[in-house]
Amino acid sequence: MRKLISRRRVILGTAAAAVLVAAYAGIPRQADLRAFDPAEMARLETAMWRDYYDKRYAALFYHLYASTRTQFGFSLLRSLHIAFSAAEAAKMFQPTHSRQEANAALPALVAYYRDYAAAAPVAFDVEQAARLELDWWQARREAVGPRDYGLTIARVAALTYGKSVDDAGIRHFGVTRADAMAFRDAKGEAITEADWVAIETKLVDAYQSLKASVAH
């Protein structure tokens, strides 16, 4: 009898814990795309780039999750969904060789921006944001200069934050982020830890500029 009671307590305890975890995961949160810390966002993005180039998709998923959860305040479940969509888009895009092939990543990018839209300060066209995102991904492979695809990055930020693409801070964010990417591309397989530190420093500058533009 005691064993039966003990077993029932374990089952009830496990069920209660599962209910609490599910409830916590689904708790609605006031997510906000403007709530990020520039230095922490730069650190996480640097980690994501390293994951992507090393094809560590599980680690990429984790860092994507961490950025949406800790920097924008999405719920656990929404953060997981966003991270999955973003990691899936990156994985679909990486082996492609043309824009036509790259379009395979578009559905995942649309899903990604659809989730993000809930935390944006204004409503925006998620399909347009996804297409612009894919535009600059592809542009990097077509020998387009970082200043040019950096302006496309700025257009994405302007769209999602409801700002003008001519906003100086938004443009600085896009071009500086692109410069960091171009620096990484130029280093190739010879990249060092010091280079990654330099990349993170550039990204801090980029995200500080974005923060200043969208904080009000």
PDB file of C-alpha atoms in Angstrom:
ATOM      1  CA  MET A   1       0.000   0.000   0.000  1.00  0.00           C
ATOM      2  CA  ARG A   2       2.787   2.425   0.883  1.00  0.00           C
ATOM      3  CA  LYS A   3       4.481   1.693  -2.436  1.00  0.00           C
ATOM      4  CA  LEU A   4       1.207   2.413  -4.257  1.00  0.00           C
ATOM      5  CA  ILE A   5       0.740   5.708  -2.423  1.00  0.00           C
ATOM      6  CA  SER A   6       4.368   6.658  -3.093  1.00  0.00           C
ATOM      7  CA  ARG A   7       3.973   5.842  -6.775  1.00  0.00           C
ATOM      8  CA  ARG A   8       0.817   7.931  -6.967  1.00  0.00           C
ATOM      9  CA  ARG A   9       2.607  10.852  -5.348  1.00  0.00           C
ATOM     10  CA  VAL A  10       5.421  10.601  -7.875  1.00  0.00           C
ATOM     11  CA  ILE A  11       2.924  10.512 -10.751  1.00  0.00           C
ATOM     12  CA  LEU A  12       0.950  13.436  -9.357  1.00  0.00           C
ATOM     13  CA  GLY A  13       4.148  15.388  -8.695  1.00  0.00           C
ATOM     14  CA  THR A  14       5.406  14.779 -12.221  1.00  0.00           C
ATOM     15  CA  ALA A  15       2.053  15.781 -13.698  1.00  0.00           C
ATOM     16  CA  ALA A  16       1.963  18.954 -11.601  1.00  0.00           C
ATOM     17  CA  ALA A  17       5.494  19.866 -12.678  1.00  0.00           C
ATOM     18  CA  ALA A  18       4.577  19.303 -16.318  1.00  0.00           C
ATOM     19  CA  VAL A  19       1.538  21.562 -15.938  1.00  0.00           C
ATOM     20  CA  LEU A  20       3.649  24.289 -14.316  1.00  0.00           C
ATOM     21  CA  VAL A  21       6.291  24.086 -17.049  1.00  0.00           C
ATOM     22  CA  ALA A  22       3.636  24.253 -19.769  1.00  0.00           C
ATOM     23  CA  ALA A  23       1.941  27.183 -18.064  1.00  0.00           C
ATOM     24  CA  TYR A  24       5.246  29.025 -17.684  1.00  0.00           C
ATOM     25  CA  ALA A  25       6.170  28.380 -21.308  1.00  0.00           C
ATOM     26  CA  GLY A  26       2.916  29.807 -22.537  1.00  0.00           C
ATOM     27  CA  ILE A  27       2.753  32.847 -20.264  1.00  0.00           C
ATOM     28  CA  PRO A  28       2.156  35.881 -22.480  1.00  0.00           C
ATOM     29  CA  ARG A  29       4.946  38.430 -22.259  1.00  0.00           C
ATOM     30  CA  GLN A  30       5.217  42.010 -23.381  1.00  0.00           C
ATOM     31  CA  ALA A  31       7.914  41.383 -25.976  1.00  0.00           C
ATOM     32  CA  ASP A  32       9.538  44.476 -27.454  1.00  0.00           C
ATOM     33  CA  LEU A  33      12.062  44.616 -30.307  1.00  0.00           C
ATOM     34  CA  ARG A  34      13.443  47.836 -28.806  1.00  0.00           C
ATOM     35  CA  ALA A  35      14.333  46.284 -25.435  1.00  0.00           C
ATOM     36  CA  PHE A  36      17.706  44.802 -26.383  1.00  0.00           C
ATOM     37  CA  ASP A  37      21.066  45.582 -24.800  1.00  0.00           C
ATOM     38  CA  PRO A  38      23.515  46.506 -27.613  1.00  0.00           C
ATOM     39  CA  ALA A  39      26.565  44.822 -26.078  1.00  0.00           C
ATOM     40  CA  GLU A  40      24.729  41.576 -25.304  1.00  0.00           C
ATOM     41  CA  MET A  41      23.066  41.557 -28.724  1.00  0.00           C
ATOM     42  CA  ALA A  42      26.495  41.944 -30.349  1.00  0.00           C
ATOM     43  CA  ARG A  43      27.891  39.091 -28.254  1.00  0.00           C
ATOM     44  CA  LEU A  44      25.039  36.784 -29.200  1.00  0.00           C
ATOM     45  CA  GLU A  45      25.190  37.697 -32.874  1.00  0.00           C
ATOM     46  CA  THR A  46      28.935  37.050 -32.978  1.00  0.00           C
ATOM     47  CA  ALA A  47      28.268  33.620 -31.473  1.00  0.00           C
ATOM     48  CA  MET A  48      25.580  32.987 -34.108  1.00  0.00           C
ATOM     49  CA  TRP A  49      27.947  33.837 -36.940  1.00  0.00           C
ATOM     50  CA  ARG A  50      30.531  31.444 -35.578  1.00  0.00           C
ATOM     51  CA  ASP A  51      27.880  28.734 -35.308  1.00  0.00           C
ATOM     52  CA  TYR A  52      26.714  29.341 -38.865  1.00  0.00           C
ATOM     53  CA  TYR A  53      30.166  29.194 -40.452  1.00  0.00           C
ATOM     54  CA  ASP A  54      31.051  26.074 -38.468  1.00  0.00           C
ATOM     55  CA  LYS A  55      27.654  24.504 -39.349  1.00  0.00           C
ATOM     56  CA  ARG A  56      26.841  24.007 -35.676  1.00  0.00           C
ATOM     57  CA  TYR A  57      23.099  24.246 -36.134  1.00  0.00           C
ATOM     58  CA  ALA A  58      22.190  23.104 -32.621  1.00  0.00           C
ATOM     59  CA  ALA A  59      24.367  25.867 -31.145  1.00  0.00           C
ATOM     60  CA  LEU A  60      22.926  28.346 -33.656  1.00  0.00           C
ATOM     61  CA  PHE A  61      19.435  27.393 -32.532  1.00  0.00           C
ATOM     62  CA  TYR A  62      20.414  27.940 -28.890  1.00  0.00           C
ATOM     63  CA  HIS A  63      21.890  31.399 -29.490  1.00  0.00           C
ATOM     64  CA  LEU A  64      18.903  32.420 -31.604  1.00  0.00           C
ATOM     65  CA  TYR A  65      16.642  31.285 -28.790  1.00  0.00           C
ATOM     66  CA  ALA A  66      18.709  33.180 -26.215  1.00  0.00           C
ATOM     67  CA  SER A  67      18.573  36.409 -28.227  1.00  0.00           C
ATOM     68  CA  THR A  68      14.789  36.376 -28.665  1.00  0.00           C
ATOM     69  CA  ARG A  69      14.131  35.244 -25.103  1.00  0.00           C
ATOM     70  CA  THR A  70      16.562  37.495 -23.215  1.00  0.00           C
ATOM     71  CA  GLN A  71      16.859  40.517 -25.504  1.00  0.00           C
ATOM     72  CA  PHE A  72      13.307  40.937 -26.805  1.00  0.00           C
ATOM     73  CA  GLY A  73      11.292  39.257 -24.054  1.00  0.00           C
ATOM     74  CA  PHE A  74       9.365  36.692 -26.083  1.00  0.00           C
ATOM     75  CA  SER A  75       7.727  33.791 -24.256  1.00  0.00           C
ATOM     76  CA  LEU A  76       9.580  30.501 -24.067  1.00  0.00           C
ATOM     77  CA  LEU A  77       7.392  28.871 -26.720  1.00  0.00           C
ATOM     78  CA  ARG A  78       7.490  31.859 -29.078  1.00  0.00           C
ATOM     79  CA  SER A  79      11.272  32.106 -28.644  1.00  0.00           C
ATOM     80  CA  LEU A  80      11.640  28.449 -29.561  1.00  0.00           C
ATOM     81  CA  HIS A  81       9.494  28.913 -32.662  1.00  0.00           C
ATOM     82  CA  ILE A  82      11.417  32.002 -33.766  1.00  0.00           C
ATOM     83  CA  ALA A  83      14.738  30.242 -33.224  1.00  0.00           C
ATOM     84  CA  PHE A  84      13.565  27.218 -35.181  1.00  0.00           C
ATOM     85  CA  SER A  85      12.391  29.370 -38.121  1.00  0.00           C
ATOM     86  CA  ALA A  86      15.630  31.367 -38.215  1.00  0.00           C
ATOM     87  CA  ALA A  87      17.861  28.295 -37.942  1.00  0.00           C
ATOM     88  CA  GLU A  88      15.823  26.521 -40.606  1.00  0.00           C
ATOM     89  CA  ALA A  89      16.152  29.513 -42.965  1.00  0.00           C
ATOM     90  CA  ALA A  90      19.933  29.607 -42.458  1.00  0.00           C
ATOM     91  CA  LYS A  91      20.236  25.876 -42.998  1.00  0.00           C
ATOM     92  CA  MET A  92      18.123  26.007 -46.174  1.00  0.00           C
ATOM     93  CA  PHE A  93      20.087  28.948 -47.565  1.00  0.00           C
ATOM     94  CA  GLN A  94      23.636  27.812 -46.829  1.00  0.00           C
ATOM     95  CA  PRO A  95      23.991  25.131 -49.571  1.00  0.00           C
ATOM     96  CA  THR A  96      22.281  27.160 -52.339  1.00  0.00           C
ATOM     97  CA  HIS A  97      24.063  28.655 -55.368  1.00  0.00           C
ATOM     98  CA  SER A  98      21.488  30.987 -56.922  1.00  0.00           C
ATOM     99  CA  ARG A  99      18.662  33.291 -55.894  1.00  0.00           C
ATOM    100  CA  GLN A 100      16.186  30.822 -57.324  1.00  0.00           C
ATOM    101  CA  GLU A 101      17.559  28.075 -55.084  1.00  0.00           C
ATOM    102  CA  ALA A 102      17.803  30.503 -52.170  1.00  0.00           C
ATOM    103  CA  ASN A 103      14.036  31.068 -52.340  1.00  0.00           C
ATOM    104  CA  ALA A 104      13.732  27.741 -50.506  1.00  0.00           C
ATOM    105  CA  ALA A 105      14.576  29.710 -47.348  1.00  0.00           C
ATOM    106  CA  LEU A 106      11.761  32.221 -47.866  1.00  0.00           C
ATOM    107  CA  PRO A 107       8.915  30.352 -46.084  1.00  0.00           C
ATOM    108  CA  ALA A 108      11.033  30.014 -42.934  1.00  0.00           C
ATOM    109  CA  LEU A 109      11.941  33.706 -43.086  1.00  0.00           C
ATOM    110  CA  VAL A 110       8.280  34.658 -43.450  1.00  0.00           C
ATOM    111  CA  ALA A 111       7.467  32.543 -40.379  1.00  0.00           C
ATOM    112  CA  TYR A 112      10.342  34.222 -38.534  1.00  0.00           C
ATOM    113  CA  TYR A 113       9.142  37.749 -39.278  1.00  0.00           C
ATOM    114  CA  ARG A 114       5.513  36.839 -38.608  1.00  0.00           C
ATOM    115  CA  ASP A 115       6.487  35.954 -35.038  1.00  0.00           C
ATOM    116  CA  TYR A 116       8.673  39.047 -34.719  1.00  0.00           C
ATOM    117  CA  ALA A 117       5.831  41.313 -35.825  1.00  0.00           C
ATOM    118  CA  ALA A 118       4.076  40.800 -32.492  1.00  0.00           C
ATOM    119  CA  ALA A 119       6.862  42.722 -30.729  1.00  0.00           C
ATOM    120  CA  ALA A 120       7.381  45.458 -33.319  1.00  0.00           C
ATOM    121  CA  PRO A 121       6.405  49.041 -32.437  1.00  0.00           C
ATOM    122  CA  VAL A 122       4.375  49.267 -35.673  1.00  0.00           C
ATOM    123  CA  ALA A 123       2.666  46.825 -38.023  1.00  0.00           C
ATOM    124  CA  PHE A 124       4.786  45.876 -41.029  1.00  0.00           C
ATOM    125  CA  ASP A 125       4.632  43.662 -44.102  1.00  0.00           C
ATOM    126  CA  VAL A 126       6.260  40.399 -42.981  1.00  0.00           C
ATOM    127  CA  GLU A 127       6.611  39.055 -46.516  1.00  0.00           C
ATOM    128  CA  GLN A 128       8.402  42.212 -47.638  1.00  0.00           C
ATOM    129  CA  ALA A 129      10.738  41.980 -44.633  1.00  0.00           C
ATOM    130  CA  ALA A 130      11.492  38.332 -45.445  1.00  0.00           C
ATOM    131  CA  ARG A 131      12.232  39.139 -49.101  1.00  0.00           C
ATOM    132  CA  LEU A 132      14.544  42.004 -48.138  1.00  0.00           C
ATOM    133  CA  GLU A 133      16.348  39.750 -45.664  1.00  0.00           C
ATOM    134  CA  LEU A 134      16.914  37.180 -48.370  1.00  0.00           C
ATOM    135  CA  ASP A 135      18.004  39.942 -50.776  1.00  0.00           C
ATOM    136  CA  TRP A 136      20.990  40.915 -48.664  1.00  0.00           C
ATOM    137  CA  TRP A 137      21.871  37.317 -47.860  1.00  0.00           C
ATOM    138  CA  GLN A 138      22.119  36.657 -51.588  1.00  0.00           C
ATOM    139  CA  ALA A 139      23.836  39.977 -52.327  1.00  0.00           C
ATOM    140  CA  ARG A 140      26.806  38.943 -50.181  1.00  0.00           C
ATOM    141  CA  ARG A 141      27.363  36.006 -52.518  1.00  0.00           C
ATOM    142  CA  GLU A 142      27.234  38.128 -55.627  1.00  0.00           C
ATOM    143  CA  ALA A 143      30.215  40.338 -54.815  1.00  0.00           C
ATOM    144  CA  VAL A 144      27.956  43.256 -53.886  1.00  0.00           C
ATOM    145  CA  GLY A 145      29.835  45.729 -51.692  1.00  0.00           C
ATOM    146  CA  PRO A 146      28.988  45.904 -47.972  1.00  0.00           C
ATOM    147  CA  ARG A 147      27.851  49.508 -48.264  1.00  0.00           C
ATOM    148  CA  ASP A 148      25.244  48.446 -50.823  1.00  0.00           C
ATOM    149  CA  TYR A 149      23.861  45.400 -49.034  1.00  0.00           C
ATOM    150  CA  GLY A 150      24.245  47.307 -45.774  1.00  0.00           C
ATOM    151  CA  LEU A 151      21.575  49.674 -47.048  1.00  0.00           C
ATOM    152  CA  THR A 152      19.296  46.670 -47.574  1.00  0.00           C
ATOM    153  CA  ILE A 153      19.925  45.656 -43.962  1.00  0.00           C
ATOM    154  CA  ALA A 154      18.964  49.212 -43.010  1.00  0.00           C
ATOM    155  CA  ARG A 155      15.753  48.874 -45.036  1.00  0.00           C
ATOM    156  CA  VAL A 156      14.829  45.763 -43.061  1.00  0.00           C
ATOM    157  CA  ALA A 157      15.437  47.578 -39.768  1.00  0.00           C
ATOM    158  CA  ALA A 158      13.510  50.645 -40.946  1.00  0.00           C
ATOM    159  CA  LEU A 159      10.567  48.458 -41.938  1.00  0.00           C
ATOM    160  CA  THR A 160      10.416  46.430 -38.726  1.00  0.00           C
ATOM    161  CA  TYR A 161      10.847  49.438 -36.433  1.00  0.00           C
ATOM    162  CA  GLY A 162       8.671  51.867 -38.382  1.00  0.00           C
ATOM    163  CA  LYS A 163      11.537  54.277 -39.055  1.00  0.00           C
ATOM    164  CA  SER A 164      12.706  56.098 -42.162  1.00  0.00           C
ATOM    165  CA  VAL A 165      15.405  54.347 -44.172  1.00  0.00           C
ATOM    166  CA  ASP A 166      17.085  57.764 -44.315  1.00  0.00           C
ATOM    167  CA  ASP A 167      17.460  57.834 -40.524  1.00  0.00           C
ATOM    168  CA  ALA A 168      21.196  58.264 -39.905  1.00  0.00           C
ATOM    169  CA  GLY A 169      21.274  55.751 -37.035  1.00  0.00           C
ATOM    170  CA  ILE A 170      19.410  53.109 -39.008  1.00  0.00           C
ATOM    171  CA  ARG A 171      21.757  53.521 -41.970  1.00  0.00           C
ATOM    172  CA  HIS A 172      24.822  53.385 -39.717  1.00  0.00           C
ATOM    173  CA  PHE A 173      23.501  50.185 -38.173  1.00  0.00           C
ATOM    174  CA  GLY A 174      23.011  48.534 -41.564  1.00  0.00           C
ATOM    175  CA  VAL A 175      26.331  49.568 -43.079  1.00  0.00           C
ATOM    176  CA  THR A 176      28.390  48.854 -39.937  1.00  0.00           C
ATOM    177  CA  ARG A 177      26.818  45.419 -39.582  1.00  0.00           C
ATOM    178  CA  ALA A 178      27.612  44.749 -43.234  1.00  0.00           C
ATOM    179  CA  ASP A 179      31.197  45.932 -42.698  1.00  0.00           C
ATOM    180  CA  ALA A 180      31.521  43.368 -39.900  1.00  0.00           C
ATOM    181  CA  MET A 181      30.265  40.664 -42.258  1.00  0.00           C
ATOM    182  CA  ALA A 182      32.645  41.735 -45.015  1.00  0.00           C
ATOM    183  CA  PHE A 183      35.519  41.632 -42.522  1.00  0.00           C
ATOM    184  CA  ARG A 184      34.545  38.068 -41.587  1.00  0.00           C
ATOM    185  CA  ASP A 185      34.284  37.050 -45.250  1.00  0.00           C
ATOM    186  CA  ALA A 186      37.693  38.518 -46.053  1.00  0.00           C
ATOM    187  CA  LYS A 187      39.349  36.530 -43.255  1.00  0.00           C
ATOM    188  CA  GLY A 188      37.948  33.210 -44.452  1.00  0.00           C
ATOM    189  CA  GLU A 189      39.565  30.144 -42.905  1.00  0.00           C
ATOM    190  CA  ALA A 190      42.389  32.268 -41.485  1.00  0.00           C
ATOM    191  CA  ILE A 191      40.133  34.049 -39.009  1.00  0.00           C
ATOM    192  CA  THR A 192      41.518  34.312 -35.468  1.00  0.00           C
ATOM    193  CA  GLU A 193      40.091  34.912 -31.999  1.00  0.00           C
ATOM    194  CA  ALA A 194      41.331  38.499 -32.226  1.00  0.00           C
ATOM    195  CA  ASP A 195      39.364  38.902 -35.454  1.00  0.00           C
ATOM    196  CA  TRP A 196      36.202  37.692 -33.737  1.00  0.00           C
ATOM    197  CA  VAL A 197      36.775  40.252 -30.992  1.00  0.00           C
ATOM    198  CA  ALA A 198      37.061  42.949 -33.675  1.00  0.00           C
ATOM    199  CA  ILE A 199      33.814  41.732 -35.260  1.00  0.00           C
ATOM    200  CA  GLU A 200      31.999  41.881 -31.939  1.00  0.00           C
ATOM    201  CA  THR A 201      33.299  45.431 -31.400  1.00  0.00           C
ATOM    202  CA  LYS A 202      31.882  46.475 -34.783  1.00  0.00           C
ATOM    203  CA  LEU A 203      28.554  44.887 -33.903  1.00  0.00           C
ATOM    204  CA  VAL A 204      28.418  46.724 -30.576  1.00  0.00           C
ATOM    205  CA  ASP A 205      28.800  49.967 -32.534  1.00  0.00           C
ATOM    206  CA  ALA A 206      26.046  48.880 -34.956  1.00  0.00           C
ATOM    207  CA  TYR A 207      23.566  47.929 -32.248  1.00  0.00           C
ATOM    208  CA  GLN A 208      24.278  51.046 -30.182  1.00  0.00           C
ATOM    209  CA  SER A 209      23.348  53.080 -33.247  1.00  0.00           C
ATOM    210  CA  LEU A 210      20.163  51.069 -33.773  1.00  0.00           C
ATOM    211  CA  LYS A 211      19.215  51.381 -30.098  1.00  0.00           C
ATOM    212  CA  ALA A 212      19.621  55.149 -30.175  1.00  0.00           C
ATOM    213  CA  SER A 213      17.367  55.415 -33.222  1.00  0.00           C
ATOM    214  CA  VAL A 214      14.531  53.126 -32.114  1.00  0.00           C
ATOM    215  CA  ALA A 215      14.458  53.784 -28.351  1.00  0.00           C
ATOM    216  CA  HIS A 216      12.020  56.693 -28.728  1.00  0.00           C
TER     217      HIS A 216
END
